[in-house]
PDB file of N, CA and C in Angstrom:
ATOM      1  N   MET A1433      44.065 100.018 202.042  1.00 74.00           N
ATOM      2  CA  MET A1433      45.150  99.081 201.881  1.00 74.00           C
ATOM      3  C   MET A1433      46.479  99.798 202.086  1.00 74.00           C
ATOM      4  N   VAL A1434      47.405  99.128 202.710  1.00 81.00           N
ATOM      5  CA  VAL A1434      48.736  99.664 202.962  1.00 81.00           C
ATOM      6  C   VAL A1434      49.674  99.121 201.891  1.00 81.00           C
ATOM      7  N   GLU A1435      50.401 100.006 201.254  1.00 84.00           N
ATOM      8  CA  GLU A1435      51.363  99.608 200.221  1.00 84.00           C
ATOM      9  C   GLU A1435      52.697  99.247 200.854  1.00 84.00           C
ATOM     10  N   ASP A1436      53.434  98.335 200.228  1.00 86.00           N
ATOM     11  CA  ASP A1436      54.754  97.989 200.767  1.00 86.00           C
ATOM     12  C   ASP A1436      55.797  99.041 200.421  1.00 86.00           C
ATOM     13  N   ARG A1437      55.523  99.871 199.402  1.00 90.00           N
ATOM     14  CA  ARG A1437      56.385 100.993 199.044  1.00 90.00           C
ATOM     15  C   ARG A1437      55.530 102.166 198.609  1.00 90.00           C
ATOM     16  N   VAL A1438      56.020 103.372 198.890  1.00 94.00           N
ATOM     17  CA  VAL A1438      55.386 104.582 198.369  1.00 94.00           C
ATOM     18  C   VAL A1438      56.468 105.423 197.700  1.00 94.00           C
ATOM     19  N   PHE A1439      56.056 106.214 196.735  1.00 96.00           N
ATOM     20  CA  PHE A1439      56.975 107.050 195.973  1.00 96.00           C
ATOM     21  C   PHE A1439      56.553 108.497 196.130  1.00 96.00           C
ATOM     22  N   VAL A1440      57.541 109.355 196.452  1.00 96.00           N
ATOM     23  CA  VAL A1440      57.265 110.770 196.697  1.00 96.00           C
ATOM     24  C   VAL A1440      58.317 111.595 195.955  1.00 96.00           C
ATOM     25  N   VAL A1441      57.889 112.667 195.312  1.00 96.00           N
ATOM     26  CA  VAL A1441      58.826 113.567 194.650  1.00 96.00           C
ATOM     27  C   VAL A1441      59.284 114.600 195.676  1.00 96.00           C
ATOM     28  N   VAL A1442      60.616 114.665 195.872  1.00 93.00           N
ATOM     29  CA  VAL A1442      61.230 115.615 196.804  1.00 93.00           C
ATOM     30  C   VAL A1442      62.309 116.361 196.033  1.00 93.00           C
ATOM     31  N   ASP A1443      62.187 117.673 195.948  1.00 96.00           N
ATOM     32  CA  ASP A1443      63.153 118.494 195.200  1.00 96.00           C
ATOM     33  C   ASP A1443      63.373 117.947 193.789  1.00 96.00           C
ATOM     34  N   ASN A1444      62.290 117.621 193.111  1.00 97.00           N
ATOM     35  CA  ASN A1444      62.313 117.106 191.740  1.00 97.00           C
ATOM     36  C   ASN A1444      62.996 115.748 191.588  1.00 97.00           C
ATOM     37  N   HIS A1445      63.155 115.013 192.669  1.00 96.00           N
ATOM     38  CA  HIS A1445      63.716 113.666 192.615  1.00 96.00           C
ATOM     39  C   HIS A1445      62.701 112.689 193.206  1.00 96.00           C
ATOM     40  N   LEU A1446      62.527 111.575 192.519  1.00 97.00           N
ATOM     41  CA  LEU A1446      61.608 110.549 193.006  1.00 97.00           C
ATOM     42  C   LEU A1446      62.272 109.763 194.130  1.00 97.00           C
ATOM     43  N   GLN A1447      61.676 109.789 195.307  1.00 97.00           N
ATOM     44  CA  GLN A1447      62.197 109.076 196.475  1.00 97.00           C
ATOM     45  C   GLN A1447      61.315 107.868 196.758  1.00 97.00           C
ATOM     46  N   THR A1448      61.931 106.762 197.127  1.00 96.00           N
ATOM     47  CA  THR A1448      61.202 105.551 197.464  1.00 96.00           C
ATOM     48  C   THR A1448      61.247 105.352 198.974  1.00 96.00           C
ATOM     49  N   TYR A1449      60.090 105.071 199.555  1.00 96.00           N
ATOM     50  CA  TYR A1449      59.981 104.787 200.974  1.00 96.00           C
ATOM     51  C   TYR A1449      59.379 103.392 201.129  1.00 96.00           C
ATOM     52  N   SER A1450      60.004 102.567 201.966  1.00 93.00           N
ATOM     53  CA  SER A1450      59.553 101.193 202.168  1.00 93.00           C
ATOM     54  C   SER A1450      58.869 101.041 203.517  1.00 93.00           C
ATOM     55  N   LEU A1451      57.899 100.158 203.547  1.00 92.00           N
ATOM     56  CA  LEU A1451      57.165  99.882 204.781  1.00 92.00           C
ATOM     57  C   LEU A1451      58.114  99.293 205.813  1.00 92.00           C
ATOM     58  N   ARG A1452      58.157  99.890 207.003  1.00 94.00           N
ATOM     59  CA  ARG A1452      59.039  99.428 208.077  1.00 94.00           C
ATOM     60  C   ARG A1452      58.284  99.104 209.359  1.00 94.00           C
ATOM     61  N   GLY A1453      57.022  99.460 209.435  1.00 93.00           N
ATOM     62  CA  GLY A1453      56.259  99.136 210.636  1.00 93.00           C
ATOM     63  C   GLY A1453      54.781  99.339 210.425  1.00 93.00           C
ATOM     64  N   ILE A1454      54.005  98.567 211.165  1.00 92.00           N
ATOM     65  CA  ILE A1454      52.556  98.715 211.144  1.00 92.00           C
ATOM     66  C   ILE A1454      52.059  98.636 212.580  1.00 92.00           C
ATOM     67  N   ILE A1455      51.192  99.549 212.944  1.00 93.00           N
ATOM     68  CA  ILE A1455      50.552  99.507 214.259  1.00 93.00           C
ATOM     69  C   ILE A1455      49.096  99.111 214.040  1.00 93.00           C
ATOM     70  N   TYR A1456      48.654  98.150 214.832  1.00 91.00           N
ATOM     71  CA  TYR A1456      47.299  97.613 214.731  1.00 91.00           C
ATOM     72  C   TYR A1456      46.516  97.948 215.996  1.00 91.00           C
ATOM     73  N   HIS A1457      45.195  97.955 215.879  1.00 92.00           N
ATOM     74  CA  HIS A1457      44.345  98.146 217.042  1.00 92.00           C
ATOM     75  C   HIS A1457      43.164  97.197 216.958  1.00 92.00           C
ATOM     76  N   GLY A1458      42.808  96.672 218.094  1.00 88.00           N
ATOM     77  CA  GLY A1458      41.648  95.798 218.213  1.00 88.00           C
ATOM     78  C   GLY A1458      41.671  95.155 219.584  1.00 88.00           C
ATOM     79  N   HIS A1459      40.536  94.698 220.045  1.00 83.00           N
ATOM     80  CA  HIS A1459      40.439  94.072 221.375  1.00 83.00           C
ATOM     81  C   HIS A1459      40.946  95.004 222.469  1.00 83.00           C
ATOM     82  N   GLU A1460      40.736  96.291 222.259  1.00 87.00           N
ATOM     83  CA  GLU A1460      41.068  97.327 223.231  1.00 87.00           C
ATOM     84  C   GLU A1460      42.545  97.432 223.560  1.00 87.00           C
ATOM     85  N   HIS A1461      43.421  97.020 222.634  1.00 87.00           N
ATOM     86  CA  HIS A1461      44.844  97.296 222.793  1.00 87.00           C
ATOM     87  C   HIS A1461      45.538  97.324 221.441  1.00 87.00           C
ATOM     88  N   PHE A1462      46.792  97.791 221.452  1.00 91.00           N
ATOM     89  CA  PHE A1462      47.586  97.961 220.251  1.00 91.00           C
ATOM     90  C   PHE A1462      48.630  96.855 220.159  1.00 91.00           C
ATOM     91  N   THR A1463      48.972  96.464 218.939  1.00 90.00           N
ATOM     92  CA  THR A1463      50.106  95.583 218.675  1.00 90.00           C
ATOM     93  C   THR A1463      50.859  96.192 217.489  1.00 90.00           C
ATOM     94  N   ALA A1464      52.024  95.634 217.189  1.00 92.00           N
ATOM     95  CA  ALA A1464      52.817  96.194 216.098  1.00 92.00           C
ATOM     96  C   ALA A1464      53.612  95.118 215.389  1.00 92.00           C
ATOM     97  N   ARG A1465      53.925  95.393 214.138  1.00 90.00           N
ATOM     98  CA  ARG A1465      54.882  94.609 213.374  1.00 90.00           C
ATOM     99  C   ARG A1465      56.008  95.546 212.963  1.00 90.00           C
ATOM    100  N   ILE A1466      57.230  95.040 213.049  1.00 92.00           N
ATOM    101  CA  ILE A1466      58.414  95.777 212.637  1.00 92.00           C
ATOM    102  C   ILE A1466      59.024  94.995 211.482  1.00 92.00           C
ATOM    103  N   ILE A1467      59.323  95.667 210.392  1.00 91.00           N
ATOM    104  CA  ILE A1467      59.851  95.015 209.204  1.00 91.00           C
ATOM    105  C   ILE A1467      61.267  95.519 208.968  1.00 91.00           C
ATOM    106  N   THR A1468      62.231  94.604 208.947  1.00 92.00           N
ATOM    107  CA  THR A1468      63.625  94.995 208.734  1.00 92.00           C
ATOM    108  C   THR A1468      63.887  95.245 207.257  1.00 92.00           C
ATOM    109  N   THR A1469      65.045  95.809 206.950  1.00 91.00           N
ATOM    110  CA  THR A1469      65.386  96.112 205.562  1.00 91.00           C
ATOM    111  C   THR A1469      65.527  94.856 204.711  1.00 91.00           C
ATOM    112  N   ASN A1470      65.801  93.714 205.331  1.00 90.00           N
ATOM    113  CA  ASN A1470      65.903  92.468 204.553  1.00 90.00           C
ATOM    114  C   ASN A1470      64.621  91.638 204.603  1.00 90.00           C
ATOM    115  N   GLY A1471      63.508  92.235 205.074  1.00 86.00           N
ATOM    116  CA  GLY A1471      62.206  91.592 204.988  1.00 86.00           C
ATOM    117  C   GLY A1471      61.827  90.675 206.137  1.00 86.00           C
ATOM    118  N   VAL A1472      62.574  90.708 207.227  1.00 90.00           N
ATOM    119  CA  VAL A1472      62.213  89.913 208.402  1.00 90.00           C
ATOM    120  C   VAL A1472      61.162  90.679 209.199  1.00 90.00           C
ATOM    121  N   VAL A1473      60.121  89.968 209.627  1.00 90.00           N
ATOM    122  CA  VAL A1473      59.010  90.600 210.332  1.00 90.00           C
ATOM    123  C   VAL A1473      59.022  90.172 211.798  1.00 90.00           C
ATOM    124  N   TRP A1474      58.990  91.162 212.678  1.00 91.00           N
ATOM    125  CA  TRP A1474      58.917  90.942 214.117  1.00 91.00           C
ATOM    126  C   TRP A1474      57.565  91.446 214.596  1.00 91.00           C
ATOM    127  N   HIS A1475      57.019  90.799 215.603  1.00 89.00           N
ATOM    128  CA  HIS A1475      55.712  91.188 216.134  1.00 89.00           C
ATOM    129  C   HIS A1475      55.862  91.588 217.593  1.00 89.00           C
ATOM    130  N   TYR A1476      55.112  92.599 217.995  1.00 90.00           N
ATOM    131  CA  TYR A1476      55.113  93.029 219.394  1.00 90.00           C
ATOM    132  C   TYR A1476      53.678  93.097 219.902  1.00 90.00           C
ATOM    133  N   ASP A1477      53.438  92.411 221.002  1.00 86.00           N
ATOM    134  CA  ASP A1477      52.161  92.472 221.714  1.00 86.00           C
ATOM    135  C   ASP A1477      52.501  92.476 223.193  1.00 86.00           C
ATOM    136  N   GLY A1478      52.502  93.658 223.784  1.00 77.00           N
ATOM    137  CA  GLY A1478      52.922  93.795 225.170  1.00 77.00           C
ATOM    138  C   GLY A1478      52.035  93.088 226.175  1.00 77.00           C
ATOM    139  N   ILE A1479      50.802  92.785 225.812  1.00 77.00           N
ATOM    140  CA  ILE A1479      49.909  92.075 226.725  1.00 77.00           C
ATOM    141  C   ILE A1479      50.158  90.574 226.673  1.00 77.00           C
ATOM    142  N   ARG A1480      50.333  90.053 225.450  1.00 74.00           N
ATOM    143  CA  ARG A1480      50.420  88.605 225.280  1.00 74.00           C
ATOM    144  C   ARG A1480      51.842  88.056 225.405  1.00 74.00           C
ATOM    145  N   ASP A1481      52.819  88.758 224.858  1.00 64.00           N
ATOM    146  CA  ASP A1481      54.191  88.244 224.808  1.00 64.00           C
ATOM    147  C   ASP A1481      55.009  88.784 225.958  1.00 64.00           C
ATOM    148  N   GLU A1482      55.895  87.940 226.469  1.00 68.00           N
ATOM    149  CA  GLU A1482      56.748  88.392 227.568  1.00 68.00           C
ATOM    150  C   GLU A1482      58.030  89.026 227.070  1.00 68.00           C
ATOM    151  N   SER A1483      58.483  88.671 225.875  1.00 68.00           N
ATOM    152  CA  SER A1483      59.697  89.272 225.344  1.00 68.00           C
ATOM    153  C   SER A1483      59.337  90.539 224.577  1.00 68.00           C
ATOM    154  N   PRO A1484      60.317  91.414 224.386  1.00 82.00           N
ATOM    155  CA  PRO A1484      60.019  92.674 223.713  1.00 82.00           C
ATOM    156  C   PRO A1484      59.453  92.492 222.307  1.00 82.00           C
ATOM    157  N   VAL A1485      60.071  91.652 221.472  1.00 85.00           N
ATOM    158  CA  VAL A1485      59.560  91.368 220.134  1.00 85.00           C
ATOM    159  C   VAL A1485      59.710  89.883 219.850  1.00 85.00           C
ATOM    160  N   VAL A1486      58.871  89.370 218.961  1.00 82.00           N
ATOM    161  CA  VAL A1486      58.869  87.956 218.619  1.00 82.00           C
ATOM    162  C   VAL A1486      59.032  87.833 217.111  1.00 82.00           C
ATOM    163  N   TRP A1487      59.979  86.990 216.670  1.00 82.00           N
ATOM    164  CA  TRP A1487      60.145  86.755 215.241  1.00 82.00           C
ATOM    165  C   TRP A1487      58.874  86.136 214.712  1.00 82.00           C
ATOM    166  N   GLU A1488      58.402  86.636 213.564  1.00 83.00           N
ATOM    167  CA  GLU A1488      57.152  86.127 213.019  1.00 83.00           C
ATOM    168  C   GLU A1488      57.364  85.398 211.700  1.00 83.00           C
ATOM    169  N   ALA A1489      57.988  86.033 210.730  1.00 75.00           N
ATOM    170  CA  ALA A1489      58.152  85.422 209.407  1.00 75.00           C
ATOM    171  C   ALA A1489      58.943  86.389 208.534  1.00 75.00           C
ATOM    172  N   SER A1490      59.017  86.040 207.256  1.00 73.00           N
ATOM    173  CA  SER A1490      59.523  86.995 206.269  1.00 73.00           C
ATOM    174  C   SER A1490      58.312  87.607 205.571  1.00 73.00           C
ATOM    175  N   THR A1491      58.517  88.752 204.944  1.00 67.00           N
ATOM    176  CA  THR A1491      57.392  89.413 204.285  1.00 67.00           C
ATOM    177  C   THR A1491      56.821  88.541 203.173  1.00 67.00           C
ATOM    178  N   THR A1492      57.645  87.714 202.555  1.00 60.00           N
ATOM    179  CA  THR A1492      57.141  86.855 201.484  1.00 60.00           C
ATOM    180  C   THR A1492      56.266  85.729 202.028  1.00 60.00           C
ATOM    181  N   ALA A1493      56.436  85.358 203.293  1.00 57.00           N
ATOM    182  CA  ALA A1493      55.641  84.278 203.887  1.00 57.00           C
ATOM    183  C   ALA A1493      54.294  84.756 204.408  1.00 57.00           C
ATOM    184  N   LEU A1494      54.153  86.038 204.635  1.00 58.00           N
ATOM    185  CA  LEU A1494      52.900  86.566 205.165  1.00 58.00           C
ATOM    186  C   LEU A1494      51.970  86.948 204.026  1.00 58.00           C
ATOM    187  N   LEU A1495      50.796  86.361 204.013  1.00 57.00           N
ATOM    188  CA  LEU A1495      49.837  86.660 202.958  1.00 57.00           C
ATOM    189  C   LEU A1495      49.165  88.006 203.164  1.00 57.00           C
ATOM    190  N   ASP A1496      48.898  88.354 204.415  1.00 65.00           N
ATOM    191  CA  ASP A1496      48.194  89.600 204.705  1.00 65.00           C
ATOM    192  C   ASP A1496      48.902  90.340 205.822  1.00 65.00           C
ATOM    193  N   MET A1497      49.749  91.296 205.445  1.00 68.00           N
ATOM    194  CA  MET A1497      50.481  92.082 206.443  1.00 68.00           C
ATOM    195  C   MET A1497      49.589  93.117 207.103  1.00 68.00           C
ATOM    196  N   TYR A1498      48.428  93.362 206.533  1.00 62.00           N
ATOM    197  CA  TYR A1498      47.665  94.537 206.896  1.00 62.00           C
ATOM    198  C   TYR A1498      46.575  94.268 207.915  1.00 62.00           C
ATOM    199  N   GLN A1499      46.466  92.996 208.297  1.00 64.00           N
ATOM    200  CA  GLN A1499      45.617  92.647 209.430  1.00 64.00           C
ATOM    201  C   GLN A1499      46.409  91.702 210.313  1.00 64.00           C
ATOM    202  N   ARG A1500      46.136  91.740 211.575  1.00 69.00           N
ATOM    203  CA  ARG A1500      46.796  90.870 212.543  1.00 69.00           C
ATOM    204  C   ARG A1500      45.682  90.274 213.375  1.00 69.00           C
ATOM    205  N   GLU A1501      45.440  88.971 213.170  1.00 71.00           N
ATOM    206  CA  GLU A1501      44.304  88.316 213.801  1.00 71.00           C
ATOM    207  C   GLU A1501      43.060  89.143 213.477  1.00 71.00           C
ATOM    208  N   SER A1502      42.335  89.651 214.439  1.00 75.00           N
ATOM    209  CA  SER A1502      41.170  90.476 214.088  1.00 75.00           C
ATOM    210  C   SER A1502      41.435  91.960 214.312  1.00 75.00           C
ATOM    211  N   GLN A1503      42.692  92.340 214.431  1.00 84.00           N
ATOM    212  CA  GLN A1503      43.044  93.753 214.552  1.00 84.00           C
ATOM    213  C   GLN A1503      43.244  94.344 213.166  1.00 84.00           C
ATOM    214  N   THR A1504      43.036  95.640 213.050  1.00 87.00           N
ATOM    215  CA  THR A1504      43.213  96.315 211.772  1.00 87.00           C
ATOM    216  C   THR A1504      44.298  97.380 211.865  1.00 87.00           C
ATOM    217  N   THR A1505      44.880  97.698 210.737  1.00 90.00           N
ATOM    218  CA  THR A1505      45.941  98.699 210.658  1.00 90.00           C
ATOM    219  C   THR A1505      45.397 100.083 210.990  1.00 90.00           C
ATOM    220  N   ILE A1506      46.109 100.787 211.874  1.00 92.00           N
ATOM    221  CA  ILE A1506      45.750 102.182 212.132  1.00 92.00           C
ATOM    222  C   ILE A1506      46.877 103.134 211.731  1.00 92.00           C
ATOM    223  N   LEU A1507      48.121 102.603 211.577  1.00 94.00           N
ATOM    224  CA  LEU A1507      49.237 103.454 211.206  1.00 94.00           C
ATOM    225  C   LEU A1507      50.271 102.611 210.475  1.00 94.00           C
ATOM    226  N   ALA A1508      50.742 103.121 209.341  1.00 93.00           N
ATOM    227  CA  ALA A1508      51.836 102.490 208.608  1.00 93.00           C
ATOM    228  C   ALA A1508      53.039 103.422 208.678  1.00 93.00           C
ATOM    229  N   ILE A1509      54.216 102.858 208.899  1.00 95.00           N
ATOM    230  CA  ILE A1509      55.441 103.647 209.053  1.00 95.00           C
ATOM    231  C   ILE A1509      56.391 103.293 207.912  1.00 95.00           C
ATOM    232  N   TYR A1510      56.877 104.316 207.224  1.00 96.00           N
ATOM    233  CA  TYR A1510      57.773 104.131 206.076  1.00 96.00           C
ATOM    234  C   TYR A1510      59.117 104.794 206.357  1.00 96.00           C
ATOM    235  N   ALA A1511      60.168 104.259 205.740  1.00 96.00           N
ATOM    236  CA  ALA A1511      61.499 104.841 205.836  1.00 96.00           C
ATOM    237  C   ALA A1511      62.097 104.930 204.439  1.00 96.00           C
ATOM    238  N   GLY A1512      62.905 105.961 204.212  1.00 93.00           N
ATOM    239  CA  GLY A1512      63.538 106.139 202.913  1.00 93.00           C
ATOM    240  C   GLY A1512      64.593 105.076 202.664  1.00 93.00           C
ATOM    241  N   ASN A1513      64.735 104.749 201.390  1.00 79.00           N
ATOM    242  CA  ASN A1513      65.732 103.742 200.999  1.00 79.00           C
ATOM    243  C   ASN A1513      67.058 104.403 200.722  1.00 79.00           C
TER     244      ASN A1513
END
């Protein structure tokens, strides 16, 4: 399972990192979700979509961020707050 936040101690200080992207794999290609700092989710599928990214939803509207159709998460990307 991918967490929406992770906590790491750096130089004796607790740092918070928030989920900012997920890369999925399935059906012999990769897709991705990009999550903005205000919780807007964009989706990228270079095979299916003609535009670079497509607005998908807010993080609160998505029940399962960790699967995309029948693709599964292979990489989660976090950024410091």
